[in-house]
Short mmCIF file of C-alpha atoms and ligand atoms in Angstrom, two decimals:
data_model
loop_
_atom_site.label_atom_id
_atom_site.label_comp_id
_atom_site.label_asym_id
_atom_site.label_seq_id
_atom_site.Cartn_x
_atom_site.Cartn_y
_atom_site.Cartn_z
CA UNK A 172 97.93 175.94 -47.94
CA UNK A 173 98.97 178.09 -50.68
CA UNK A 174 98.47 181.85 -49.81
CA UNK A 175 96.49 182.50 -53.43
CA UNK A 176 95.10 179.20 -54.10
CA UNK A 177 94.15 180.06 -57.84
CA UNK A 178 97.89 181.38 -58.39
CA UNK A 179 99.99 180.23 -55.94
CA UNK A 180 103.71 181.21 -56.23
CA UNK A 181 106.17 178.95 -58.34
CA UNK A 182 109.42 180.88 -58.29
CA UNK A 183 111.12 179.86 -55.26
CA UNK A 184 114.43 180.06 -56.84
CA UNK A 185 115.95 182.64 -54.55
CA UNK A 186 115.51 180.10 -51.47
CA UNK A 187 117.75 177.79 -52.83
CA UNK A 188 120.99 177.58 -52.57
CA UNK A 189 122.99 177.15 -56.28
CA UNK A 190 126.33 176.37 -56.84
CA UNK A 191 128.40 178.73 -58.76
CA UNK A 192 130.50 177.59 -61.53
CA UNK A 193 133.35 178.53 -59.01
CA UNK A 194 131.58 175.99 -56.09
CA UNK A 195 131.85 173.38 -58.51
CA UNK A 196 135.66 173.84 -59.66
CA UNK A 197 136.55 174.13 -55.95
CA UNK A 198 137.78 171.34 -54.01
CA UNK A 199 137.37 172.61 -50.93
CA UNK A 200 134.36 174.11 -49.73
CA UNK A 201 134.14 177.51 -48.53
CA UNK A 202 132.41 179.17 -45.72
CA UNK A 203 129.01 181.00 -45.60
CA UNK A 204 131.03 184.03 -44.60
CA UNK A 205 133.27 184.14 -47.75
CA UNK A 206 130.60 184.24 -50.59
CA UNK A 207 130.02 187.38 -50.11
CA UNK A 208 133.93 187.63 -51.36
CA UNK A 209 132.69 185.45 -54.28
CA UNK A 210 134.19 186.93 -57.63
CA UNK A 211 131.59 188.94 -59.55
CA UNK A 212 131.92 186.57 -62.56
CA UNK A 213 131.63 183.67 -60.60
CA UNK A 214 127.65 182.81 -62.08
CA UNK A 215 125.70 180.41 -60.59
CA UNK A 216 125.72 177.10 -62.54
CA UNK A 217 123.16 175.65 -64.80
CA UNK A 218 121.78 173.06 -62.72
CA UNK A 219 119.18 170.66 -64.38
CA UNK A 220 120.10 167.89 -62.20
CA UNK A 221 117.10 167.88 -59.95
CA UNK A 222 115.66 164.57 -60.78
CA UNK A 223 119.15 162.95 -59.39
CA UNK A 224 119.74 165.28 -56.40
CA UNK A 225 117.25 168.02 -55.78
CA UNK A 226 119.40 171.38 -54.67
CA UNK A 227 119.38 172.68 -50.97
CA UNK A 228 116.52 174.76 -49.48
CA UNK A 229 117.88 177.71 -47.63
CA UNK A 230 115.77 176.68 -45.12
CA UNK A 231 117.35 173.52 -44.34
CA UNK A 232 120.51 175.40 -42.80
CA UNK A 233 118.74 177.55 -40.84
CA UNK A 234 116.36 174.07 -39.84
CA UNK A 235 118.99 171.74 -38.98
CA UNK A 236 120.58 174.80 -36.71
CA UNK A 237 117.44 174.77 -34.66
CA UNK A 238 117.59 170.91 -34.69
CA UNK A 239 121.38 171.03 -33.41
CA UNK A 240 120.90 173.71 -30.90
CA UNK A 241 117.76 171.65 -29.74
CA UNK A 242 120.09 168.41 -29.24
CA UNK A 243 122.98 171.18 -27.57
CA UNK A 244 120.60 172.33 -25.18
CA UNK A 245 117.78 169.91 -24.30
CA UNK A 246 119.50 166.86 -25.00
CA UNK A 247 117.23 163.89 -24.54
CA UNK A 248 114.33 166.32 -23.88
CA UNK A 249 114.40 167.07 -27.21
CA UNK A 250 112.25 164.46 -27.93
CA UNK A 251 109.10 166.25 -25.65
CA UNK A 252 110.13 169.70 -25.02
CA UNK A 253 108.57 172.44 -27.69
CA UNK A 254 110.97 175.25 -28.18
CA UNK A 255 108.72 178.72 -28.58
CA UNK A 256 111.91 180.03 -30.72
CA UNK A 257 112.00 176.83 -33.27
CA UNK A 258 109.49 175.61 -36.03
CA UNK A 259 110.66 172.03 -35.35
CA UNK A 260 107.83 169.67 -33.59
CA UNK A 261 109.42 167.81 -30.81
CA UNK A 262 111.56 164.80 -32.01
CA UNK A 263 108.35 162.39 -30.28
CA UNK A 264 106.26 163.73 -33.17
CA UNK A 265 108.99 164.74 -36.06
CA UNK A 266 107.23 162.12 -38.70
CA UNK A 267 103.58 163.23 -37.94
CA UNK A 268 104.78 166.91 -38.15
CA UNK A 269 105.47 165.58 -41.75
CA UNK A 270 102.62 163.42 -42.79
CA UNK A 271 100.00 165.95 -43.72
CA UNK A 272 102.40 168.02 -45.98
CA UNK A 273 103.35 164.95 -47.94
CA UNK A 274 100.44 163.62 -48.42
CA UNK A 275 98.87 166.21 -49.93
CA UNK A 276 102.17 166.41 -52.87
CA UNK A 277 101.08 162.42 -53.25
CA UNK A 278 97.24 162.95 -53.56
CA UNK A 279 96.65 160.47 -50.72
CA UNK A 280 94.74 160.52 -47.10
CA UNK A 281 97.55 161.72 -44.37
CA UNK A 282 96.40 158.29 -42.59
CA UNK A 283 97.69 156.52 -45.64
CA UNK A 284 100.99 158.45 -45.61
CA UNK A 285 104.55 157.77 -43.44
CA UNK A 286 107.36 158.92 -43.83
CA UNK A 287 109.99 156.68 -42.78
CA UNK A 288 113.43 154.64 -43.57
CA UNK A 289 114.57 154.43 -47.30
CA UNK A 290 113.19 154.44 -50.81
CA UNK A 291 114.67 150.44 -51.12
CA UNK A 292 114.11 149.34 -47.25
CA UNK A 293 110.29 150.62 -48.03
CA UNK A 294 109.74 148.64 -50.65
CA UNK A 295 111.18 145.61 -49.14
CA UNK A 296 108.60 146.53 -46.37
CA UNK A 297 105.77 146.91 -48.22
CA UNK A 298 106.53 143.28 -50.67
CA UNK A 299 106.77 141.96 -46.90
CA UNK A 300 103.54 143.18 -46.53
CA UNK A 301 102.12 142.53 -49.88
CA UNK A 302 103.82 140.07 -51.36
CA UNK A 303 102.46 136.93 -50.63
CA UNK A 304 102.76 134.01 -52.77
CA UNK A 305 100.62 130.88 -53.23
CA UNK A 306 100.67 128.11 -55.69
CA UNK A 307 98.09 130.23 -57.97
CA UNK A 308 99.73 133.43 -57.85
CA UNK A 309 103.19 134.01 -57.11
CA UNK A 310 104.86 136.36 -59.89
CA UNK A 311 105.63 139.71 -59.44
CA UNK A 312 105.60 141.50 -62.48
CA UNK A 313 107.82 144.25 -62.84
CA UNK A 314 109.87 145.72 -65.82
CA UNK A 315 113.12 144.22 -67.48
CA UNK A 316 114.94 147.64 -67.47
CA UNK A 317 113.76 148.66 -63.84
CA UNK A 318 115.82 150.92 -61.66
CA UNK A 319 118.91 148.22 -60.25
CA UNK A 320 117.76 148.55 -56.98
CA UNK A 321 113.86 147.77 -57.84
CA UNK A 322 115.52 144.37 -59.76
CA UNK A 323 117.01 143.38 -57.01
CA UNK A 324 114.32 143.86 -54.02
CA UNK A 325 112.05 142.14 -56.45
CA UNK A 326 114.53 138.81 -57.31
CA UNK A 327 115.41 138.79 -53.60
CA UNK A 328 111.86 138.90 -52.12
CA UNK A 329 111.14 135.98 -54.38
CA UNK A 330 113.95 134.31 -53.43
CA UNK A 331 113.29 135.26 -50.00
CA UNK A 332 109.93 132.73 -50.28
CA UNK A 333 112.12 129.94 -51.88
CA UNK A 334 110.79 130.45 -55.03
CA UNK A 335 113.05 131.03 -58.64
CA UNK A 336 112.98 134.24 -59.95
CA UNK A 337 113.32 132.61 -63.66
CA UNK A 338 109.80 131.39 -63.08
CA UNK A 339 108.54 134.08 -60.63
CA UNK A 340 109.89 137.51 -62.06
CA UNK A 341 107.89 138.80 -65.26
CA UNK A 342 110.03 141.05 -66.56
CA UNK A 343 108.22 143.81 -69.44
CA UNK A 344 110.72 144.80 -71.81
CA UNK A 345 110.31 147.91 -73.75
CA UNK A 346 109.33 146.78 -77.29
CA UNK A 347 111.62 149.44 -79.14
CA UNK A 348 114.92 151.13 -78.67
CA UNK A 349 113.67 154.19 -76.91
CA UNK A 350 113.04 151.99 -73.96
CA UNK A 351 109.72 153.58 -73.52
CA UNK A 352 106.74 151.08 -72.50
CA UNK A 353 103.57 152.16 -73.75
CA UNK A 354 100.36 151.47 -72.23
CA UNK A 355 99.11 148.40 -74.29
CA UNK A 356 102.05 146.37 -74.28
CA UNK A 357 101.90 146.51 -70.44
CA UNK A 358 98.41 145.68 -70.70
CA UNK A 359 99.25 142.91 -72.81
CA UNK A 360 101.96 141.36 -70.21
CA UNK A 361 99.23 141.57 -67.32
CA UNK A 362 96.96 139.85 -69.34
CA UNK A 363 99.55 137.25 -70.30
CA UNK A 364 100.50 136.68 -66.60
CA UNK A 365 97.04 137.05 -65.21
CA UNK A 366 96.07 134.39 -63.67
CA UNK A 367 99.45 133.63 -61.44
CA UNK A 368 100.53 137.21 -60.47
CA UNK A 369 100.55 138.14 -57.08
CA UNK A 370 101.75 141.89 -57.33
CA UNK A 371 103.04 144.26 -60.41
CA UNK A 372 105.35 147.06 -59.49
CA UNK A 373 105.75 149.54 -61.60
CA UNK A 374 107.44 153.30 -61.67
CA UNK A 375 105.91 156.40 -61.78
CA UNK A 376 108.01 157.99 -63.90
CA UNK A 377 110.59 155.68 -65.38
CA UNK A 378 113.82 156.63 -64.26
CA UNK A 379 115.96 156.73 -68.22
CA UNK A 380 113.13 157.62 -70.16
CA UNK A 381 111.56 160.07 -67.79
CA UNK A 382 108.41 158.41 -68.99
CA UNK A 383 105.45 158.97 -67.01
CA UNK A 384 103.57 156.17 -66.65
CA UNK A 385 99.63 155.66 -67.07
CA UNK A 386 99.10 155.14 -63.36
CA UNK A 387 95.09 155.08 -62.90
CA UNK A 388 94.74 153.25 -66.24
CA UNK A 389 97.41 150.56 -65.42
CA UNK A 390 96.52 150.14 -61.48
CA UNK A 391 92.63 149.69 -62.08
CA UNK A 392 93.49 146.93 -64.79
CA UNK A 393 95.61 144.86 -63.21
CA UNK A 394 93.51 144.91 -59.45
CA UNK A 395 90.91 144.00 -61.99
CA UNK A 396 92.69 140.76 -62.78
CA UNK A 397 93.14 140.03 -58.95
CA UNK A 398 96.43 141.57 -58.85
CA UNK A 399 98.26 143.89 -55.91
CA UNK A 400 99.48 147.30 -57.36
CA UNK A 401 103.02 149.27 -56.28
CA UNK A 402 104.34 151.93 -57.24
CA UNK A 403 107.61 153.06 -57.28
CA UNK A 404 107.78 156.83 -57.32
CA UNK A 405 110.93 157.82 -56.90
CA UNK A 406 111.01 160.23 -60.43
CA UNK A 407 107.34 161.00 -59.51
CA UNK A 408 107.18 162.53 -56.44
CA UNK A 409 107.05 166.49 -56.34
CA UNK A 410 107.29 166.00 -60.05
CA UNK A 411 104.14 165.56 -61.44
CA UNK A 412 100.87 165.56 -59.82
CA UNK A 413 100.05 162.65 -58.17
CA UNK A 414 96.07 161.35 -57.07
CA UNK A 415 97.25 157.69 -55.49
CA UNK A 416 93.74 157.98 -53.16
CA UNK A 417 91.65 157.84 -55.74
CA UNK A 418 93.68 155.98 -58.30
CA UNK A 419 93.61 153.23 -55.58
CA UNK A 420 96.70 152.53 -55.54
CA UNK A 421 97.32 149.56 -53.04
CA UNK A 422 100.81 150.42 -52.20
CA UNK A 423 103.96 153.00 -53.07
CA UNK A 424 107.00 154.31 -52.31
CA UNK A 425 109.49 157.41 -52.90
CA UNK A 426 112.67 158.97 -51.74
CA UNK A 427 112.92 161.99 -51.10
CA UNK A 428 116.49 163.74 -52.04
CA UNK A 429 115.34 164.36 -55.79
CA UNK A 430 112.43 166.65 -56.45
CA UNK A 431 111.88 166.63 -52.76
CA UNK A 432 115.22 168.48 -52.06
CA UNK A 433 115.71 166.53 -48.34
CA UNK A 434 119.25 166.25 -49.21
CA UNK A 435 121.44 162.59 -50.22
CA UNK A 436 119.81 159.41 -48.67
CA UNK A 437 117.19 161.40 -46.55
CA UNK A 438 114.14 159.74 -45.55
CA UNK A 439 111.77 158.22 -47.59
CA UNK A 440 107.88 157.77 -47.35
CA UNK A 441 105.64 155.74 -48.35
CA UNK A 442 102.01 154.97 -49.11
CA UNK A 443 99.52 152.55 -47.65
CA UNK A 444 95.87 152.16 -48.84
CA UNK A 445 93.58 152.05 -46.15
CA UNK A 446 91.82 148.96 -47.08
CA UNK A 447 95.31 147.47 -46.37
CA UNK A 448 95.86 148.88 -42.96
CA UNK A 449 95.16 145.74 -41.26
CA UNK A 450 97.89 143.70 -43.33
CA UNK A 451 100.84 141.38 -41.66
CA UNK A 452 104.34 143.31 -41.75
CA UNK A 453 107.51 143.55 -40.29
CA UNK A 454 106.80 145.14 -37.04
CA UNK A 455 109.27 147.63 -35.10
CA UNK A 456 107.82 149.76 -31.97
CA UNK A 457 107.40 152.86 -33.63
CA UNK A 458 104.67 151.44 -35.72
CA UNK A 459 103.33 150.87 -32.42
CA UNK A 460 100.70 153.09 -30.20
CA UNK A 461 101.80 156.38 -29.38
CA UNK A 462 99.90 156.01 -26.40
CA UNK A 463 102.16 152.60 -25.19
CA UNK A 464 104.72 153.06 -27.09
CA UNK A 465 107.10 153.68 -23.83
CA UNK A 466 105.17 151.09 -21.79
CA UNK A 467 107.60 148.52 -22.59
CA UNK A 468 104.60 145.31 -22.44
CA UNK A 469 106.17 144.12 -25.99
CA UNK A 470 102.66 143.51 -26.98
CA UNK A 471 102.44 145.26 -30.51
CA UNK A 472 99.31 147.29 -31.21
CA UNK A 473 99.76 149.12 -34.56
CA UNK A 474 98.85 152.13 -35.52
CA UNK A 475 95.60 151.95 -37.67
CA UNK A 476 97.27 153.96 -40.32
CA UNK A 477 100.05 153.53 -42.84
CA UNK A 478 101.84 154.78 -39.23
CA UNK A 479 101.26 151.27 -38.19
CA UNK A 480 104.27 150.30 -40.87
CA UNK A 481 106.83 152.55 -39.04
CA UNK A 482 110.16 150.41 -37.61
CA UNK A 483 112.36 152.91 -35.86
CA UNK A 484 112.52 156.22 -34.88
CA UNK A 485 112.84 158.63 -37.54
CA UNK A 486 116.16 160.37 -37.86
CA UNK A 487 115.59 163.94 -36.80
CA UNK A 488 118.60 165.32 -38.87
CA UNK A 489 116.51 164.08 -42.32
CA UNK A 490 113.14 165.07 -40.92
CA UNK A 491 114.33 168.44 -40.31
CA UNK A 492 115.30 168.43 -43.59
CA UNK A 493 112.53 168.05 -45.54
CA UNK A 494 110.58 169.54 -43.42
CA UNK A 495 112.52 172.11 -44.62
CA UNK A 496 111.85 171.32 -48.35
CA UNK A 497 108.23 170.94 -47.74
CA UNK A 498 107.82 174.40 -46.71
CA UNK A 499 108.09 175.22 -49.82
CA UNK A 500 106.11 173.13 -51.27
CA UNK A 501 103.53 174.11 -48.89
CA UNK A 502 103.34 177.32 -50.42
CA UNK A 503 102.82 176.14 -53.66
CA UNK A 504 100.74 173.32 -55.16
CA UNK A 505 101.81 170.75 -57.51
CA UNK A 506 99.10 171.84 -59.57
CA UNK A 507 101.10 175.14 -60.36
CA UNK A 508 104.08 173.38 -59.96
CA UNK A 509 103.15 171.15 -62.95
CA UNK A 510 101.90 173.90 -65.08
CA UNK A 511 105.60 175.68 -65.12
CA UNK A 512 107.11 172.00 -65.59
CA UNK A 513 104.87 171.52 -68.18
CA UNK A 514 106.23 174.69 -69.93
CA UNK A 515 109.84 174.77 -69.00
CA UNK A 516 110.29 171.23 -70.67
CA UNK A 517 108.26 172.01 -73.31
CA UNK A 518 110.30 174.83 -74.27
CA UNK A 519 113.20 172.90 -73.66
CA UNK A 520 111.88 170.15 -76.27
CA UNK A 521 111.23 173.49 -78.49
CA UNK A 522 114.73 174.34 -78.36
CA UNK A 523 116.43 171.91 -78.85
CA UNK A 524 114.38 170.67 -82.34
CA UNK A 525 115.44 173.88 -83.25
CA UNK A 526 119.18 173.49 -82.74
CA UNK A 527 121.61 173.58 -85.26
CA UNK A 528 122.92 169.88 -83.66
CA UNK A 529 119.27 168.34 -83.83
CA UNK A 530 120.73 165.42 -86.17
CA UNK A 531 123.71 164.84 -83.32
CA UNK A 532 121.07 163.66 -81.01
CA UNK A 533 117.24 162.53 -80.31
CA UNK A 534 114.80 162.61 -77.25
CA UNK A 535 113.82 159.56 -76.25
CA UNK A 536 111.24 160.57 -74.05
CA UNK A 537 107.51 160.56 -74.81
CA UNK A 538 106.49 163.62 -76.55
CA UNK A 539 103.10 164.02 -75.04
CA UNK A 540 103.09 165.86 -71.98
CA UNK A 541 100.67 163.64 -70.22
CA UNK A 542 102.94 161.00 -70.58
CA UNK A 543 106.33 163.00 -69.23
CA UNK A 544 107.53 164.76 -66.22
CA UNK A 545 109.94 167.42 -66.17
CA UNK A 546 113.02 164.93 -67.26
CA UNK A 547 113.60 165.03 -71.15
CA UNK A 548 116.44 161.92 -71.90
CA UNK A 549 118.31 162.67 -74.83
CA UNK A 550 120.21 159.97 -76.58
CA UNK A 551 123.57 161.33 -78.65
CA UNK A 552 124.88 160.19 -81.50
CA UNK A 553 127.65 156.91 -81.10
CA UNK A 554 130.81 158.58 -79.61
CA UNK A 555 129.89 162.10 -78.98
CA UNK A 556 129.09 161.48 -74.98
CA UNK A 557 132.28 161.83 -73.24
CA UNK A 558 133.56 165.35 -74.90
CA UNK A 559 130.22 166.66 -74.49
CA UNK A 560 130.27 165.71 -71.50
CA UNK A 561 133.70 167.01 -70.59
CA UNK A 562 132.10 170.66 -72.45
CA UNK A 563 129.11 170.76 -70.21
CA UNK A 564 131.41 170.59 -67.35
CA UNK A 565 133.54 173.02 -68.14
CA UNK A 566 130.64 175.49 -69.11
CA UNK A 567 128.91 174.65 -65.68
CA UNK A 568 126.10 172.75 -66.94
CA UNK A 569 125.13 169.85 -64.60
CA UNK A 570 123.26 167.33 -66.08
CA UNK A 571 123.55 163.36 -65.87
CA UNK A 572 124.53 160.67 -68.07
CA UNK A 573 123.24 156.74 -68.28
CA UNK A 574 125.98 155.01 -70.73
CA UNK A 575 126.84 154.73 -73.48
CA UNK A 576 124.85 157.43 -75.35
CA UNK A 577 122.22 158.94 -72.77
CA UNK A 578 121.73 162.41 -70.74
CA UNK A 579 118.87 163.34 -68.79
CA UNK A 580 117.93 167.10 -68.49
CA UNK A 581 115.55 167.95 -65.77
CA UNK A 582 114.25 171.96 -65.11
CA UNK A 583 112.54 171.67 -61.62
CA UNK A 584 109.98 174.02 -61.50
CA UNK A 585 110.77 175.31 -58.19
CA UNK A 586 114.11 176.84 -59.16
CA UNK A 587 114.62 176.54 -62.87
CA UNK A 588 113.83 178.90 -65.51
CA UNK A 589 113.54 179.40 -68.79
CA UNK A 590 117.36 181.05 -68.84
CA UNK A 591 118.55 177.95 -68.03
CA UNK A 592 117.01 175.96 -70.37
CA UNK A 593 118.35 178.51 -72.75
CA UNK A 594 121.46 177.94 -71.25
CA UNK A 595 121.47 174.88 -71.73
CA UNK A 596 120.40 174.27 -75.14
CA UNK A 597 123.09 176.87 -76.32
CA UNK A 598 125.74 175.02 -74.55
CA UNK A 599 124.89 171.78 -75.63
CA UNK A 600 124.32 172.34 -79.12
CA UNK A 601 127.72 174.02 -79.27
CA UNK A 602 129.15 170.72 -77.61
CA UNK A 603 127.49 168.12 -79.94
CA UNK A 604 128.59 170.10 -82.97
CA UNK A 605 132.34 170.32 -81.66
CA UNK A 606 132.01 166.54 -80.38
CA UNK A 607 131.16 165.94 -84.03
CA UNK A 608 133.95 167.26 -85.49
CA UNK A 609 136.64 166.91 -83.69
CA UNK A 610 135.80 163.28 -83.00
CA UNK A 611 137.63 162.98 -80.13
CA UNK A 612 135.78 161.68 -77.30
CA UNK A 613 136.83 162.10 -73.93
CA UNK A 614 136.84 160.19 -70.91
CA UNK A 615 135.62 162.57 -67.79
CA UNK A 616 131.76 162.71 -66.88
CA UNK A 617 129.18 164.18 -64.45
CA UNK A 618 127.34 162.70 -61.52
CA UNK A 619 124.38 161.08 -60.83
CA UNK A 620 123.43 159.17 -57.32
CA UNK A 621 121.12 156.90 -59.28
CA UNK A 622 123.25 154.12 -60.75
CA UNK A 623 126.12 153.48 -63.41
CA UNK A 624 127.73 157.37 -63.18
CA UNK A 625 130.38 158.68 -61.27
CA UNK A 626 129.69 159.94 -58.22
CA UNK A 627 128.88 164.15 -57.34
CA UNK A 628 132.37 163.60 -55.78
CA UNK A 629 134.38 163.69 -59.09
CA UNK A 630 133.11 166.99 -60.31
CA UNK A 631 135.75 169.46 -60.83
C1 LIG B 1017 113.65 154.53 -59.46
C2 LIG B 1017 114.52 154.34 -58.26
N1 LIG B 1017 114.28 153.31 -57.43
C3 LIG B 1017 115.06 153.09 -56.34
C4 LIG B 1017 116.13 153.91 -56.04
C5 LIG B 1017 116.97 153.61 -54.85
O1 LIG B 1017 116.74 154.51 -53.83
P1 LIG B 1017 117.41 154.37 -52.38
O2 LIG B 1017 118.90 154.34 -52.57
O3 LIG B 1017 116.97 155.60 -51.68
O4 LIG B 1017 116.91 153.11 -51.79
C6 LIG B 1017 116.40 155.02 -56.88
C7 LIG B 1017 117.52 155.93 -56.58
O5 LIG B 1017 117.83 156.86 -57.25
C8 LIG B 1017 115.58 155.22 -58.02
O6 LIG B 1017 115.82 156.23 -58.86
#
């Protein structure tokens, strides 16, 4: 619970950790002890990177400590012992210690809420679940530019059935070269594919465009039509505010390493309705009873929550992680969280149509801010990526890049401000008009975990 519920904090910057322009050059990394030895002019960076990799909570340190001293000292009683000096739940109840926070950033019933594997294993899960084709209905409809990974759990899982993705995978392609869907058209494919679709999975917020998608709107029309409703929410989560209780959402999914800030490849959640509790699924035994869970009588009695869709045991080292992240969070709401997003990107959008290089580039996503998160994508000019690219590096501006011509700037509420987006702006304008001129693009680029880019690894 917030502390002020009408104006909770938003500034949490100061309990993250934020690379310095120095941190980023280095190759090596250096320890704790030594930044206080850090250079005066070694500023942090600009880091507007959040919707790839959310930065660390200095929580998470001081979290996973507890965590390792736990496993140093208790070893496997760990798993029931609670520790007076630790704020970590035993590792027996690590992903219910979780639920309740999460839930409440998703807008869903905690029984409707696990947290659990990854952002791609969940949604194989949940088609396993949900995903069940007849003769009548056996598409999934899903869009033509979707997130790789989304593609191929989609062409798989129809494949998986024996049935030919040509025939079974709708595909909604953006109908102009912003690559932004709006509402109607995907009305119009639903309506199109009626009849034989089986499920339509869709993102929250669209991963290029940073387009945030009419989620009440879209899910009530399509369940109207007899069709299953998923969500993919990676972009979403801890981004915008999210309702998927009462939007009735039948199923979704999120990682947790971007706005979440649970670190690379931590563990993901996802989101069950309770009308579906009693579905088929892939069963492991923590999905199982608490209660005979260790009884060993391999007779499976799920969990009548979205609990009940649980494989394995949770890793502890990602749990503690986010549980780490979410402590912030829980001091906050995403209602106030939104409001700041809402005005960091809008200044941001401000700024740059007011740049001296606003004909070097565009925005290609939405304008309204009902339909956006905190991502703006900015598509440059043919042949101007690579040395601005090379510029923002060297200035210490971390941002990410989808080829040929894209960037995506994200300010995350919890530790952006409006200096950076100043920053920023400044920076890049400077770059495009240089890029312009010289005309010499360059080869080098920054990271991104999601696809295409090269990896966090080949920052300099
Ligand atoms: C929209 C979207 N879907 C799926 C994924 C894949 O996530 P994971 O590697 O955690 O399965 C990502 C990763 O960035 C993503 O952005």
């Amino acid at each position: 619970m917030a502390p002020n519920g009408d104006h909770p904090p938003t500034d949490f910057r100061h309990v993250f950790k934020i690379p310095t322009k120095g941190d980023l050059r280095r190759k090596t990394l250096q320890k704790s002890a030594d930044l206080h030895s850090r250079p005066d002019d070694d500023e942090t960076c600009v880091y507007l990177c959040g919707n790839s990799l959310g930065l660390q909570p200095t929580l998470t340190r001081q979290y996973l400590d507890q965590y390792l001293d736990t496993w140093a000292t208790k070893g496997v009683f760990g798993h029931f012992t609670h520790i007076n000096d630790s704020s970590l739940a035993p590792w027996m109840h690590v992903d219910d210690d979780l639920v309740e926070d999460m839930a409440t950033i998703v807008g869903a019933k905690p029984s409707e809420v696990a947290v659990m594997q990854t952002l791609t294993v969940n949604l194989h899960l949940l088609m396993a679940s949900f995903y069940k084709p007849t003769k009548e209905r056996y598409k999934v409809i899903l869009e033509g530019k979707a997130f790789p990974s989304d593609h191929y759990m989609v062409e798989s899982q129809i494949q998986h059935h024996g049935l030919d993705p040509a025939l079974s995978m709708i595909l909604i392609e953006p109908p102009t070269d912003s690559g932004v869907l709006p509402t109607d058209h995907i009305l119009s494919v639903i309506d199109r594919h009626a009849d034989t679709t089986a499920v339509l999975l869709l993102p929250g917020v669209q991963f290029y465009t940073g387009q945030f998608l009419d989620m009440p709107r879209i899910t009530t029309y399509a369940q109207d039509q007899g069709i299953l409703v998923g969500w993919d929410l990676a972009h979403a989560v801890g981004n915008v505010p999210l309702q998927l209780s009462d939007w009735n959402v039948d199923f979704a999914a999120w990682c947790t390493y971007k706005y979440l800030n649970a670190g690379p490849g931590s563990i993901g959640g996802l989101y069950v309705n309770e009308k579906h509790f009693h579905r088929p699924r892939l069963a492991g035994w923590w999905g199982s009873s608490k209660s005979s869970r260790f009884d060993m009588t391999n007779r499976f009695e799920p969990i009548p929550s979205a609990a009940g869709f649980q494989l394995s045991n949770p890793s502890v080292a990602d749990s503690t992680a986010l549980r780490a992240s979410l402590d912030i969070f829980k001091q906050t709401s995403m209602k106030a969280l939104r409001a700041k997003s809402l005005e960091l990107t809008g200044r941001l959008e401000v700024l740059l149509k007011q740049s001296e290089a606003k004909h070097l580039f565009s925005i290609i996503t939405p304008g309204s801010k009902a339909e956006r998160g905190a991502q703006l994508s900015i598509r440059l000019q043919p042949g101007l990526l690579d040395s601005v690219l090379v510029r923002l590096e060297e200035e210490g501006v971390v941002i990410d890049e989808r080829k040929p011509d894209v960037i995506r700037v994200a300010p995350a509420p919890l530790y952006n401000n409006v200096e950076d987006v100043k920053a920023f702006v400044h920076v890049f304008g400077a770059a495009c008009l240089e890029a312009a001129k010289t005309g010499k693009p360059d080869g080098k680029s920054a990271a991104s975990i999601d696809g295409n880019a090269k990896g966090w690894s080949e920052i300099k």
